[in-house]
mmCIF file of C-alpha atoms and ligand atoms in Angstrom:
data_model
loop_
_atom_site.group_PDB
_atom_site.id
_atom_site.type_symbol
_atom_site.label_atom_id
_atom_site.label_comp_id
_atom_site.label_asym_id
_atom_site.label_seq_id
_atom_site.Cartn_x
_atom_site.Cartn_y
_atom_site.Cartn_z
ATOM 1 C CA UNK A 32 125.244 -14.706 -2.693
ATOM 2 C CA UNK A 33 121.940 -14.218 -0.870
ATOM 3 C CA UNK A 34 122.406 -11.825 2.047
ATOM 4 C CA UNK A 35 120.939 -12.218 5.539
ATOM 5 C CA UNK A 36 118.393 -9.491 6.330
ATOM 6 C CA UNK A 37 119.553 -6.540 8.430
ATOM 7 C CA UNK A 38 117.588 -5.494 11.510
ATOM 8 C CA UNK A 39 115.836 -2.675 9.670
ATOM 9 C CA UNK A 40 115.021 -4.962 6.753
ATOM 10 C CA UNK A 41 113.482 -7.410 9.199
ATOM 11 C CA UNK A 42 111.173 -4.751 10.535
ATOM 12 C CA UNK A 43 110.062 -3.975 6.997
ATOM 13 C CA UNK A 44 109.904 -7.493 5.575
ATOM 14 C CA UNK A 45 109.480 -9.986 8.416
ATOM 15 C CA UNK A 46 107.337 -8.116 10.932
ATOM 16 C CA UNK A 47 104.300 -8.119 8.584
ATOM 17 C CA UNK A 48 104.554 -11.898 8.374
ATOM 18 C CA UNK A 49 104.817 -12.191 12.152
ATOM 19 C CA UNK A 50 101.630 -10.156 12.348
ATOM 20 C CA UNK A 51 99.979 -12.688 10.030
ATOM 21 C CA UNK A 52 100.543 -15.914 11.919
ATOM 22 C CA UNK A 53 104.236 -16.550 11.289
ATOM 23 C CA UNK A 54 106.595 -16.911 14.240
ATOM 24 C CA UNK A 55 110.358 -16.917 14.765
ATOM 25 C CA UNK A 56 111.733 -20.445 15.139
ATOM 26 C CA UNK A 57 113.529 -21.221 18.404
ATOM 27 C CA UNK A 58 117.252 -21.704 17.940
ATOM 28 C CA UNK A 59 117.245 -20.781 14.252
ATOM 29 C CA UNK A 60 117.161 -17.612 12.215
ATOM 30 C CA UNK A 61 113.962 -18.833 10.545
ATOM 31 C CA UNK A 62 110.192 -18.341 10.576
ATOM 32 C CA UNK A 63 107.493 -20.971 10.692
ATOM 33 C CA UNK A 64 103.738 -21.238 10.307
ATOM 34 C CA UNK A 65 101.155 -24.026 10.313
ATOM 35 C CA UNK A 66 98.528 -23.801 7.578
ATOM 36 C CA UNK A 67 95.300 -25.732 8.176
ATOM 37 C CA UNK A 68 92.952 -26.533 5.307
ATOM 38 C CA UNK A 69 89.506 -28.102 4.906
ATOM 39 C CA UNK A 70 90.956 -31.499 3.996
ATOM 40 C CA UNK A 71 94.002 -33.318 2.650
ATOM 41 C CA UNK A 72 93.291 -32.497 -0.984
ATOM 42 C CA UNK A 73 93.135 -28.754 -0.208
ATOM 43 C CA UNK A 74 96.381 -29.038 1.744
ATOM 44 C CA UNK A 75 98.118 -30.905 -1.052
ATOM 45 C CA UNK A 76 96.793 -28.464 -3.641
ATOM 46 C CA UNK A 77 98.346 -25.628 -1.629
ATOM 47 C CA UNK A 78 101.656 -27.478 -1.572
ATOM 48 C CA UNK A 79 101.460 -28.036 -5.312
ATOM 49 C CA UNK A 80 100.832 -24.357 -6.042
ATOM 50 C CA UNK A 81 103.527 -23.335 -3.581
ATOM 51 C CA UNK A 82 106.018 -25.755 -5.149
ATOM 52 C CA UNK A 83 105.632 -24.039 -8.511
ATOM 53 C CA UNK A 84 106.572 -20.678 -6.961
ATOM 54 C CA UNK A 85 109.405 -22.189 -4.940
ATOM 55 C CA UNK A 86 110.878 -23.690 -8.088
ATOM 56 C CA UNK A 87 110.344 -20.487 -10.085
ATOM 57 C CA UNK A 88 112.212 -18.502 -7.413
ATOM 58 C CA UNK A 89 114.717 -21.283 -6.663
ATOM 59 C CA UNK A 90 113.850 -20.924 -2.990
ATOM 60 C CA UNK A 91 112.345 -23.901 -1.216
ATOM 61 C CA UNK A 92 110.480 -24.315 2.056
ATOM 62 C CA UNK A 93 111.197 -26.859 4.734
ATOM 63 C CA UNK A 94 107.762 -28.339 5.173
ATOM 64 C CA UNK A 95 105.722 -31.347 6.294
ATOM 65 C CA UNK A 96 102.121 -32.352 5.731
ATOM 66 C CA UNK A 97 99.874 -34.363 8.042
ATOM 67 C CA UNK A 98 96.315 -34.771 6.723
ATOM 68 C CA UNK A 99 94.950 -31.162 6.398
ATOM 69 C CA UNK A 100 97.888 -29.358 8.045
ATOM 70 C CA UNK A 101 101.046 -28.101 6.418
ATOM 71 C CA UNK A 102 103.911 -27.008 8.693
ATOM 72 C CA UNK A 103 106.257 -24.615 6.914
ATOM 73 C CA UNK A 104 109.658 -23.292 7.973
ATOM 74 C CA UNK A 105 111.444 -20.680 5.895
ATOM 75 C CA UNK A 106 115.113 -19.814 6.049
ATOM 76 C CA UNK A 107 117.851 -19.311 3.490
ATOM 77 C CA UNK A 108 120.415 -22.087 3.706
ATOM 78 C CA UNK A 109 122.938 -20.175 1.579
ATOM 79 C CA UNK A 110 122.763 -17.221 4.013
ATOM 80 C CA UNK A 111 122.387 -19.311 7.153
ATOM 81 C CA UNK A 112 119.414 -17.202 8.127
ATOM 82 C CA UNK A 113 116.492 -15.121 6.928
ATOM 83 C CA UNK A 114 116.785 -13.351 3.581
ATOM 84 C CA UNK A 115 114.450 -11.357 1.375
ATOM 85 C CA UNK A 116 113.572 -14.590 -0.400
ATOM 86 C CA UNK A 117 112.034 -15.945 2.791
ATOM 87 C CA UNK A 118 109.912 -12.828 3.179
ATOM 88 C CA UNK A 119 108.823 -13.033 -0.452
ATOM 89 C CA UNK A 120 107.975 -16.722 -0.282
ATOM 90 C CA UNK A 121 106.226 -16.327 3.063
ATOM 91 C CA UNK A 122 103.971 -13.636 1.662
ATOM 92 C CA UNK A 123 103.256 -15.781 -1.388
ATOM 93 C CA UNK A 124 102.327 -18.772 0.786
ATOM 94 C CA UNK A 125 99.903 -16.596 2.730
ATOM 95 C CA UNK A 126 98.312 -15.467 -0.516
ATOM 96 C CA UNK A 127 98.097 -19.007 -1.889
ATOM 97 C CA UNK A 128 96.481 -20.166 1.354
ATOM 98 C CA UNK A 129 93.938 -17.387 1.086
ATOM 99 C CA UNK A 130 95.354 -15.584 4.111
HETATM 100 C C1 H2B B 122 122.316 -24.317 -4.750
HETATM 101 C C2 H2B B 122 121.215 -23.939 -3.804
HETATM 102 O O1 H2B B 122 120.660 -25.068 -3.243
HETATM 103 C C3 H2B B 122 120.117 -23.185 -4.548
HETATM 104 O O2 H2B B 122 120.663 -21.979 -4.991
HETATM 105 C C4 H2B B 122 118.902 -22.830 -3.683
HETATM 106 C C5 H2B B 122 117.859 -23.916 -3.673
HETATM 107 N N1 H2B B 122 116.762 -23.567 -2.784
HETATM 108 C C6 H2B B 122 117.030 -22.933 -1.616
HETATM 109 N N2 H2B B 122 116.081 -22.827 -0.676
HETATM 110 C C7 H2B B 122 116.356 -22.276 0.523
HETATM 111 N N3 H2B B 122 115.375 -22.199 1.477
HETATM 112 N N4 H2B B 122 117.569 -21.801 0.793
HETATM 113 C C8 H2B B 122 118.594 -21.821 -0.081
HETATM 114 O O3 H2B B 122 119.704 -21.366 0.224
HETATM 115 C C9 H2B B 122 118.338 -22.400 -1.381
HETATM 116 N N5 H2B B 122 119.277 -22.449 -2.332
#
């Protein structure tokens, strides 16, 4: 069972993401970020690369795409909140986006 992050784990694993454009989601134990790309194809290519990692790790984002923007929310449904998988995937998304 995937465990929800403790307070000290959040400082270590989530705070760096918050410092890199992620934000806590109101009303949910989740983080979100909007990625903006040069165009739709770049945005969709990011989603394609991210999907491969999400499937590899069996941990999937909640996301939507409008033209060159991709809105991403990360939380762990099995834990009903943030887990280490969200931190790992969030960092990977930043890397894939070139952030
Ligand atoms: C059965 C369960 O859906 C799977 O273990 C995975 C699939 N992808 C997932 N993704 C996310 N974000 N949270 C989960 O709890 C989760 N569970």
